[in-house]
PDB file of C-alpha atoms in Angstrom:
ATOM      1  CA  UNK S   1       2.527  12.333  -3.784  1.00 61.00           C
ATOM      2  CA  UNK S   2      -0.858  13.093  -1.836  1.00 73.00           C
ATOM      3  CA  UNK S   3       0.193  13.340   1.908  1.00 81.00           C
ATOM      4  CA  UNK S   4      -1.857  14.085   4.984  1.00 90.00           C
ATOM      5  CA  UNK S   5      -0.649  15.921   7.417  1.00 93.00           C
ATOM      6  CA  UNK S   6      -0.964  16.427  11.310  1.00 92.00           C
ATOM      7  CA  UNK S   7       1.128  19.504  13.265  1.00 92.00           C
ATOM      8  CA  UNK S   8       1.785  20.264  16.499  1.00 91.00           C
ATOM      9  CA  UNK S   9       4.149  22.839  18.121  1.00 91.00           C
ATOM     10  CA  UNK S  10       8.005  21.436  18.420  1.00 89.00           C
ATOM     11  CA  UNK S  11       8.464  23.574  21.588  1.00 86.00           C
ATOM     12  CA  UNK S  12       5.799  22.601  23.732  1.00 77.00           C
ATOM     13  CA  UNK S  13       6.380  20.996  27.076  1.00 72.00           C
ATOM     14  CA  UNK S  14       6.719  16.990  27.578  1.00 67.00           C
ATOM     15  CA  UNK S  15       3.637  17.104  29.261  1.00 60.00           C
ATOM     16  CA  UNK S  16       1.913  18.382  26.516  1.00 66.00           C
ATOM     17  CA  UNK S  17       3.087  16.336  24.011  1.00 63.00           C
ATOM     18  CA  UNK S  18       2.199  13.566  26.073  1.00 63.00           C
ATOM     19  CA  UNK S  19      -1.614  14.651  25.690  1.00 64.00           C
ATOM     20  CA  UNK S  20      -3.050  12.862  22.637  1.00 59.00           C
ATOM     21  CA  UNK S  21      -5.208  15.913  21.483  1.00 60.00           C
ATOM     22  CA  UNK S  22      -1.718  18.177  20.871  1.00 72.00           C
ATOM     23  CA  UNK S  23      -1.502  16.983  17.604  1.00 83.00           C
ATOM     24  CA  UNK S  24      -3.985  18.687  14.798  1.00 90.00           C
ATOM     25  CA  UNK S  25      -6.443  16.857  13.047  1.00 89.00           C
ATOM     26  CA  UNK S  26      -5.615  14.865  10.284  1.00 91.00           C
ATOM     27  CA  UNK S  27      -5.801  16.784   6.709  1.00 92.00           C
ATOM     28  CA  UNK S  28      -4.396  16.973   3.621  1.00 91.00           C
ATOM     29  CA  UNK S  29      -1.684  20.025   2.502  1.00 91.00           C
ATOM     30  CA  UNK S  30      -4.046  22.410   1.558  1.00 91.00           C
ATOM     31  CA  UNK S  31      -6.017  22.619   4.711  1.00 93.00           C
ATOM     32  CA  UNK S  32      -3.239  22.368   6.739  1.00 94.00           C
ATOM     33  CA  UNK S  33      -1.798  25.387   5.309  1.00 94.00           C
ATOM     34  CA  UNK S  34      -5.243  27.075   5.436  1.00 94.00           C
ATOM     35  CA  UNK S  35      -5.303  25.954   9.453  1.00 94.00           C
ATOM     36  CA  UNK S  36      -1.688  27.246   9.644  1.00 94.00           C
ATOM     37  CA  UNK S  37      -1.850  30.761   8.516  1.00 94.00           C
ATOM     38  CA  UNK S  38      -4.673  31.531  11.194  1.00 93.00           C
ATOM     39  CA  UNK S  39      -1.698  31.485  13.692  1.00 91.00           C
ATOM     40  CA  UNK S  40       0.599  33.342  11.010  1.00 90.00           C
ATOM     41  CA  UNK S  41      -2.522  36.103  10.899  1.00 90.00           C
ATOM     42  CA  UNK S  42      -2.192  36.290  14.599  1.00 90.00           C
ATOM     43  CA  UNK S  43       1.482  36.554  14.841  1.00 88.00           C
ATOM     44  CA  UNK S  44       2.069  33.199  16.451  1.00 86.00           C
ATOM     45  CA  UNK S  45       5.546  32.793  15.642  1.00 82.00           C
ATOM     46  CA  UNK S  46       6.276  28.885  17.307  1.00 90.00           C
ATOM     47  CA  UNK S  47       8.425  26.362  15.798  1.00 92.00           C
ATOM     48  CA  UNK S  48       6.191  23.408  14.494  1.00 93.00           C
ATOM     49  CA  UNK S  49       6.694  19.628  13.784  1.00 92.00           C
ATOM     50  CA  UNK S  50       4.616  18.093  10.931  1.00 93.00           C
ATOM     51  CA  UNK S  51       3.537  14.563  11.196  1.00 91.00           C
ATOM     52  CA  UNK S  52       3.516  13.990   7.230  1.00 89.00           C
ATOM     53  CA  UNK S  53       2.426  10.664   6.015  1.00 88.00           C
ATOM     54  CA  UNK S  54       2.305  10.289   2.059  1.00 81.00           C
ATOM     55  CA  UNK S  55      -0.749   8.268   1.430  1.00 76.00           C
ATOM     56  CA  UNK S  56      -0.180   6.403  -1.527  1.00 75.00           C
ATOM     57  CA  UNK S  57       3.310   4.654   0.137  1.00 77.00           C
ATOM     58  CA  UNK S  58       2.253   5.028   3.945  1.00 80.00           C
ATOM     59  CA  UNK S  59       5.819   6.449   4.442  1.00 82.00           C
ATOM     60  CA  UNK S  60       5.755   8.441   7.653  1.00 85.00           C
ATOM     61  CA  UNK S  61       8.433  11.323   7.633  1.00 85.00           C
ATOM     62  CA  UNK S  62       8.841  14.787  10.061  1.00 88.00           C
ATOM     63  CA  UNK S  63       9.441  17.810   9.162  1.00 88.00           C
ATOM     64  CA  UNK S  64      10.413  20.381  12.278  1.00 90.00           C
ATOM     65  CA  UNK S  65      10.556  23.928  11.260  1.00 92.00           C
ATOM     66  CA  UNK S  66      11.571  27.222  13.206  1.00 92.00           C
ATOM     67  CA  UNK S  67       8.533  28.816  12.614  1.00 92.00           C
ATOM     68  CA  UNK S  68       4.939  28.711  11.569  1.00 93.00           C
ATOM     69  CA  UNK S  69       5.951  30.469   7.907  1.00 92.00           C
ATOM     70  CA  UNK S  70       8.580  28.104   7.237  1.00 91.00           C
ATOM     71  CA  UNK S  71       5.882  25.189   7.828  1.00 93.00           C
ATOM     72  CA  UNK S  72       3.206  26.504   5.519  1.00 93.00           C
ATOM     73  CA  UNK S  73       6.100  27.037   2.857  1.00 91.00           C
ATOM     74  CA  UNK S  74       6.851  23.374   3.151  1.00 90.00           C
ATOM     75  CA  UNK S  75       3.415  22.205   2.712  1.00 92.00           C
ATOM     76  CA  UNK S  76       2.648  24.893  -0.325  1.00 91.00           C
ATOM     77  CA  UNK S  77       5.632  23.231  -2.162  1.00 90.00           C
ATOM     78  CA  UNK S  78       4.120  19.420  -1.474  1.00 87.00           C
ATOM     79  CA  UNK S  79       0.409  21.016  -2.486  1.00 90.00           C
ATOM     80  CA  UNK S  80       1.797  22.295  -5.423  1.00 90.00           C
ATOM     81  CA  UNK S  81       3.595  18.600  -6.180  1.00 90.00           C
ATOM     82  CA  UNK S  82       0.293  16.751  -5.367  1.00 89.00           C
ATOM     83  CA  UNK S  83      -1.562  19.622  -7.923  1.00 91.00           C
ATOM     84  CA  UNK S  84       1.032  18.519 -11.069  1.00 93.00           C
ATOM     85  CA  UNK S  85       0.655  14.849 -10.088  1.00 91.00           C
ATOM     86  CA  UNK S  86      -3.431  15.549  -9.995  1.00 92.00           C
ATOM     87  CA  UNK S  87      -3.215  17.353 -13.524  1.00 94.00           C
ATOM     88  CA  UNK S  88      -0.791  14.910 -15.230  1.00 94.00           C
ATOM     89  CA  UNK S  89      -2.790  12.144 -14.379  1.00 94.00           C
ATOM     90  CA  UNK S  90      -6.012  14.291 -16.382  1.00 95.00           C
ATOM     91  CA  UNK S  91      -3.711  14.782 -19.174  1.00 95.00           C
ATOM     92  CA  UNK S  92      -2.522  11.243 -19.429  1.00 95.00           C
ATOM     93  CA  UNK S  93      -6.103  10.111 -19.724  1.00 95.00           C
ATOM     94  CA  UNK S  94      -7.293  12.527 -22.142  1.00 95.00           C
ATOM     95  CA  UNK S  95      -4.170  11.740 -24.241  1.00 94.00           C
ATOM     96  CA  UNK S  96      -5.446   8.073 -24.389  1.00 93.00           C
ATOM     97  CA  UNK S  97      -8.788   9.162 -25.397  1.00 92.00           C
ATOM     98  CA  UNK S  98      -7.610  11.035 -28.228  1.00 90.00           C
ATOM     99  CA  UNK S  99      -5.594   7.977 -29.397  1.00 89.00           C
ATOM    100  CA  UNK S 100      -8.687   6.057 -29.203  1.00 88.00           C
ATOM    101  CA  UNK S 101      -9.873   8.602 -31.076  1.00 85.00           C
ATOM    102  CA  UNK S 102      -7.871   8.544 -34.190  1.00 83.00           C
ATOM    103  CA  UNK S 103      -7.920   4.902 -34.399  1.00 81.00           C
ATOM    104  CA  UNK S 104     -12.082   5.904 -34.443  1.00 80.00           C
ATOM    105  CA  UNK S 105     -11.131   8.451 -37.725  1.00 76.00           C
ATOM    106  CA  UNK S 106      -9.438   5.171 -39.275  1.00 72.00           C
ATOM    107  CA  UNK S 107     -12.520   2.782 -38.782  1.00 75.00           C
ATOM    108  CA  UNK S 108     -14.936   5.636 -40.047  1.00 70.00           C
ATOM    109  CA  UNK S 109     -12.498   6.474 -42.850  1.00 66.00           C
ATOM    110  CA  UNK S 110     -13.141   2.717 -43.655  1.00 67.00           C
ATOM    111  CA  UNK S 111     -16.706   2.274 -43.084  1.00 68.00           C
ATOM    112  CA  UNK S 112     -17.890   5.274 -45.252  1.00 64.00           C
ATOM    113  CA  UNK S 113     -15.142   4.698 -48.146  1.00 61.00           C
ATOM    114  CA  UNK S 114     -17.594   4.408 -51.509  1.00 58.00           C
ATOM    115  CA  UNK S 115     -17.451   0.339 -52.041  1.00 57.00           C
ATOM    116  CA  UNK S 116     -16.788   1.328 -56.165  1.00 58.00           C
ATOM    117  CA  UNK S 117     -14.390   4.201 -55.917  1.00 51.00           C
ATOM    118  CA  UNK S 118     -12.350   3.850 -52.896  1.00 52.00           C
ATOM    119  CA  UNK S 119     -13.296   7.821 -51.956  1.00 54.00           C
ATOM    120  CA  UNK S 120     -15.208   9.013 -49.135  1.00 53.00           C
ATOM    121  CA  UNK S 121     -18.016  11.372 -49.849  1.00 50.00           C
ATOM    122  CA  UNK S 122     -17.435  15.288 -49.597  1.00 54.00           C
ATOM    123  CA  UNK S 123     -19.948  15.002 -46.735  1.00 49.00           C
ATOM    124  CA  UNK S 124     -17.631  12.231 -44.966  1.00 62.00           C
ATOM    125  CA  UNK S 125     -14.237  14.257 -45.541  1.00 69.00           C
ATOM    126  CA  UNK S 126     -15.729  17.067 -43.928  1.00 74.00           C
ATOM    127  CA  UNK S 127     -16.829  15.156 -41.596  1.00 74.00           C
ATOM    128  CA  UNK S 128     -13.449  13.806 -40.690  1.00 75.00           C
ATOM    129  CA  UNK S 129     -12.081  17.099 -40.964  1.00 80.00           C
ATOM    130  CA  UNK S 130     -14.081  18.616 -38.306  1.00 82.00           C
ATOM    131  CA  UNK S 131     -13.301  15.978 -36.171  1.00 83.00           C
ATOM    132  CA  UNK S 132      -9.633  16.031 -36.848  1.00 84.00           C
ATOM    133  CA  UNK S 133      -9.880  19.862 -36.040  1.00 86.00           C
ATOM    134  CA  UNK S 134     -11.441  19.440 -32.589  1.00 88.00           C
ATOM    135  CA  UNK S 135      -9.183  17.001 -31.774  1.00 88.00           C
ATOM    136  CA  UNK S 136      -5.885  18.701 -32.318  1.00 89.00           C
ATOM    137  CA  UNK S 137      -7.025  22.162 -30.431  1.00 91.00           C
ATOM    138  CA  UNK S 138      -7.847  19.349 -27.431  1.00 92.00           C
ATOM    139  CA  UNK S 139      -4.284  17.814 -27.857  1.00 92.00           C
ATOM    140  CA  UNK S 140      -2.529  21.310 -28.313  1.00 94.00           C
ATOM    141  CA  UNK S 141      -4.045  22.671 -25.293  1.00 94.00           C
ATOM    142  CA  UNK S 142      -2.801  19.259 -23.300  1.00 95.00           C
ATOM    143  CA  UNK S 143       0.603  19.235 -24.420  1.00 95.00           C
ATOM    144  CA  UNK S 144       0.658  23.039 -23.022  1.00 95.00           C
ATOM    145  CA  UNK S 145      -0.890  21.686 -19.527  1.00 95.00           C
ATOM    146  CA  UNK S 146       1.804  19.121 -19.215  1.00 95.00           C
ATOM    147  CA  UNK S 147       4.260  21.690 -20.205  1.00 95.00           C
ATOM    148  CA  UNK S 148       2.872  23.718 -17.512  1.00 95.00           C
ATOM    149  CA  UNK S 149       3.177  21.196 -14.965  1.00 95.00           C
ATOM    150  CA  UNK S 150       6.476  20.187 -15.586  1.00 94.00           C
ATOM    151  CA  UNK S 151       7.364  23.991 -15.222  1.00 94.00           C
ATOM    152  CA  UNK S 152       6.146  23.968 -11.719  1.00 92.00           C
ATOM    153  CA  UNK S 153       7.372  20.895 -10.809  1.00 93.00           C
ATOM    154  CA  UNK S 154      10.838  22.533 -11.731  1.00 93.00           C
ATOM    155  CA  UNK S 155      10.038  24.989  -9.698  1.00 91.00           C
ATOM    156  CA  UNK S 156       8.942  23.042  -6.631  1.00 90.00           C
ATOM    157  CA  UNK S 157      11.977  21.271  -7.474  1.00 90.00           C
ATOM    158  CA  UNK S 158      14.147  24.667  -6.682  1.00 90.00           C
ATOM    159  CA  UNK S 159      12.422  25.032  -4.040  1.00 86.00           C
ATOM    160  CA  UNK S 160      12.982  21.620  -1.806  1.00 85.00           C
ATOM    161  CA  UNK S 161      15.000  22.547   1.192  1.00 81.00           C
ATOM    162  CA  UNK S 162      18.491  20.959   1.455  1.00 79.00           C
ATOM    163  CA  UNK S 163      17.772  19.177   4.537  1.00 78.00           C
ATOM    164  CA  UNK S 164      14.683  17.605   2.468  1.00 79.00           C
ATOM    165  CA  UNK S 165      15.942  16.587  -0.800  1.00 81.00           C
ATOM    166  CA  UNK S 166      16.507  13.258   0.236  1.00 76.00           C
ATOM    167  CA  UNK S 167      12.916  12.290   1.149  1.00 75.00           C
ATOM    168  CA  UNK S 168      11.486  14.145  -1.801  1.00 81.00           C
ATOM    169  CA  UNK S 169      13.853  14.854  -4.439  1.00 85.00           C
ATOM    170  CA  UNK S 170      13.345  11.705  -6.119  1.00 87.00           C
ATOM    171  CA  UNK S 171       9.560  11.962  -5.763  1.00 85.00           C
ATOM    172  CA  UNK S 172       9.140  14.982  -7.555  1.00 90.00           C
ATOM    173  CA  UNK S 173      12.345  13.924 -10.352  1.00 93.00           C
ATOM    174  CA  UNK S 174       9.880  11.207 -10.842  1.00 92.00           C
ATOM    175  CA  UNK S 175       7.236  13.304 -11.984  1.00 93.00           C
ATOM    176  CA  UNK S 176       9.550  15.582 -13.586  1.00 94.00           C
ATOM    177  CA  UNK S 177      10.262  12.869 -16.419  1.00 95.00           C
ATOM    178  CA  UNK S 178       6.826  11.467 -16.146  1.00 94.00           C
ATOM    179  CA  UNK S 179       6.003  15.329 -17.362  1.00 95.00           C
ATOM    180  CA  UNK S 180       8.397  15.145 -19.685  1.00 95.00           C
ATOM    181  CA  UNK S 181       7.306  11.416 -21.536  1.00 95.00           C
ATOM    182  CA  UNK S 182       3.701  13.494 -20.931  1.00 95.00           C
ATOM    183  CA  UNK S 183       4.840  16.172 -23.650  1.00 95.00           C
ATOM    184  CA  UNK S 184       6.365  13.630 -25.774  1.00 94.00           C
ATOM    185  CA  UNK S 185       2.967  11.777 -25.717  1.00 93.00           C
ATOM    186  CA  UNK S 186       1.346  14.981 -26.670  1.00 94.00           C
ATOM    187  CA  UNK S 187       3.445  15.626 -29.595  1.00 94.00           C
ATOM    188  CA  UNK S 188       3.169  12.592 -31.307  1.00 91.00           C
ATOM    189  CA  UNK S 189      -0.777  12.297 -31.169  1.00 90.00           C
ATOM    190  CA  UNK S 190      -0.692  16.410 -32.376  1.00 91.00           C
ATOM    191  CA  UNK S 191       1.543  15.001 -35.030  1.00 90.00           C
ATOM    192  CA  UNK S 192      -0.373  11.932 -36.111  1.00 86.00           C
ATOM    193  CA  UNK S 193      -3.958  13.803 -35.751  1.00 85.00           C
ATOM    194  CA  UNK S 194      -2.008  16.802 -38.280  1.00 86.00           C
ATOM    195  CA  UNK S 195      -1.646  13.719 -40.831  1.00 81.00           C
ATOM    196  CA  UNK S 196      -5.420  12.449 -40.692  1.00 79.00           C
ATOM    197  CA  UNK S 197      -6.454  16.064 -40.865  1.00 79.00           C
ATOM    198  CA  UNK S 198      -4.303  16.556 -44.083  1.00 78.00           C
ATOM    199  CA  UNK S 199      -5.682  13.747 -45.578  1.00 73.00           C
ATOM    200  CA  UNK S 200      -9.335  14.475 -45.146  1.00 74.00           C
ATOM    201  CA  UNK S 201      -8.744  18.111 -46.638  1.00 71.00           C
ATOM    202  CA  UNK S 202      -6.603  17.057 -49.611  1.00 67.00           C
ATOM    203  CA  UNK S 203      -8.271  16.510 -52.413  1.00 41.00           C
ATOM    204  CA  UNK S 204      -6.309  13.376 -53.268  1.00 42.00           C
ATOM    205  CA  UNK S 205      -7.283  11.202 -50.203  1.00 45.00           C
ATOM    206  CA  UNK S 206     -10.450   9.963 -51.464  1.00 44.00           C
ATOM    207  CA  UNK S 207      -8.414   6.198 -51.001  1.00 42.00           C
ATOM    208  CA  UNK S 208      -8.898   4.672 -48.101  1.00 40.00           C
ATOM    209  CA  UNK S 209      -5.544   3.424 -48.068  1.00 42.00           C
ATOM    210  CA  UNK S 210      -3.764   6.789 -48.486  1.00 43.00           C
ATOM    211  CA  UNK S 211      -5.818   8.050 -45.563  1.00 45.00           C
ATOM    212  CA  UNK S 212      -4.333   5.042 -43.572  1.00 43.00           C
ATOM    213  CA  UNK S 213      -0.834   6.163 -44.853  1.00 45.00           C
ATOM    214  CA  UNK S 214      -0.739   9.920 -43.739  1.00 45.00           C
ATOM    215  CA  UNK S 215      -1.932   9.085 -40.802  1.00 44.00           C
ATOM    216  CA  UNK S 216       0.251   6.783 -39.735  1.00 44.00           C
ATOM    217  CA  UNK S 217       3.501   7.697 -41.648  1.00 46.00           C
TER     218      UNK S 217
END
C-alpha cells in the first residue's frame, strides 16, 4: 500500500489553513517521518493532520493526531506495510524464477540423457546436482524472507490504532495471507527442487524418466 503523504498542523488558525503553502510537500512515508522528527528533535509538540493518499487506489483518507509522535508512529507502521509489500513482491518473482528453473533441470536432464543407455553422464549428474544445490539455499533463504515479512506484517497488524482499523485492517490482512500463500509457494518449490537434487545424487537415476518422477512426485 505505497501512500504519499502531505501534513500540516490540525491546530492552526483558519487563516492559515486557508494559505495553500500550509500543507508540506508531497512525499512518501519515509520522508515524511524523516521531515517529522525535526520538529520532535525540537520539542514541537502540535497536533498534526496527514493528508494520506494511497497511490496505487487514489483513496484519499486523514489521519489527525494529538501530537507530532503519534503522527510519525502512524506513518512508521504504513512504511513498514509498504516495506513487506516491496519484499513480497521480490520474493514472489524470484520464486517464479526458480520454478522456471527446475522445469530448466528437466529439459537438461533430457537433452544430455545418453541416447543408448537412458543415463546421464557423471559429469551431467554433477552438473545437475550443483545446480539443484544453489537453487534450494536460494529458495530456503526466500521462504525465510516471506516468513519474515509476514511476521512484521503481524506486527504492524497489532499495531493499527482502533480508530484506523477500518481503512487499513483489510489492507494489511490482505498481505497477511498473500505472505502466507508466499510461504506455501516456497515450500513446495524447496520440496520439488529436494526431489531433482535426490535424483541427480542417487546412483539409480541415470533414467531419464525416474529423474522426471522424483521430481515431480
Amino acid at each position: 500500500m505505497p501512500v504519499s503523504v502531505q501534513w500540516s498542523w490540525a491546530d492552526a488558525s483558519a487563516v492559515s489553513r486557508a494559505n495553500p503553502f500550509s500543507e508540506s510537500s508531497v512525499k512518501d512515508a519515509r520522508s515524511t517521518v524523516a521531515e517529522l522528527q525535526k520538529f520532535a528533535a525540537k520539542n514541537i509538540n502540535r497536533s498534526v493532520l496527514l493528508h494520506i493518499v494511497d497511490t496505487q487506489t487514489s483513496r484519499p483518507i486523514e489521519v489527525q493526531r494529538e501530537s507530532v509522535g503519534e503522527a510519525i508512529l502512524v506513518l512508521e507502521n504504513r512504511a513498514r506495510v509498504e516495506n513487506c509489500e516491496a519484499v513480497l513482491s521480490g520474493v514472489k518473482r524470484e520464486l517464479t524464477d526458480l520454478w522456471r528453473g527446475l522445469v530448466d533441470v528437466q529439459t537438461y536432464a533430457r537433452e544430455n540423457e545418453d541416447p543408448d543407455t537412458k543415463s546421464l553422464l557423471s559429469v551431467d549428474s554433477d552438473k545437475g546436482t550443483a545446480v539443484t544445490e544453489m537453487m534450494q539455499f536460494e529458495a530456503v533463504k526466500l521462504k525465510a524472507s516471506a516468513s519474515a515479512m509476514a511476521e512484521e506484517l503481524q506486527k504492524a497488524l497489532a499495531e493499527v490504532p482502533a480508530e484506523d482499523m477500518v481503512a487499513d485492517g483489510p489492507v494489511i490482512k490482505g498481505l497477511l495471507a498473500e505472505a502466507a500463500k508466499t510461504v506455501e509457494v516456497a515450500q513446495q518449490v524447496i520440496d520439488a527442487n529436494a526431489k531433482a537434487h535426490s535424483a541427480f545424487r542417487s546412483e539409480s537415476s541415470g533414467s531419464f524418466s525416474f529423474l522426471v518422477k522424483k521430481i515431480t512426485g
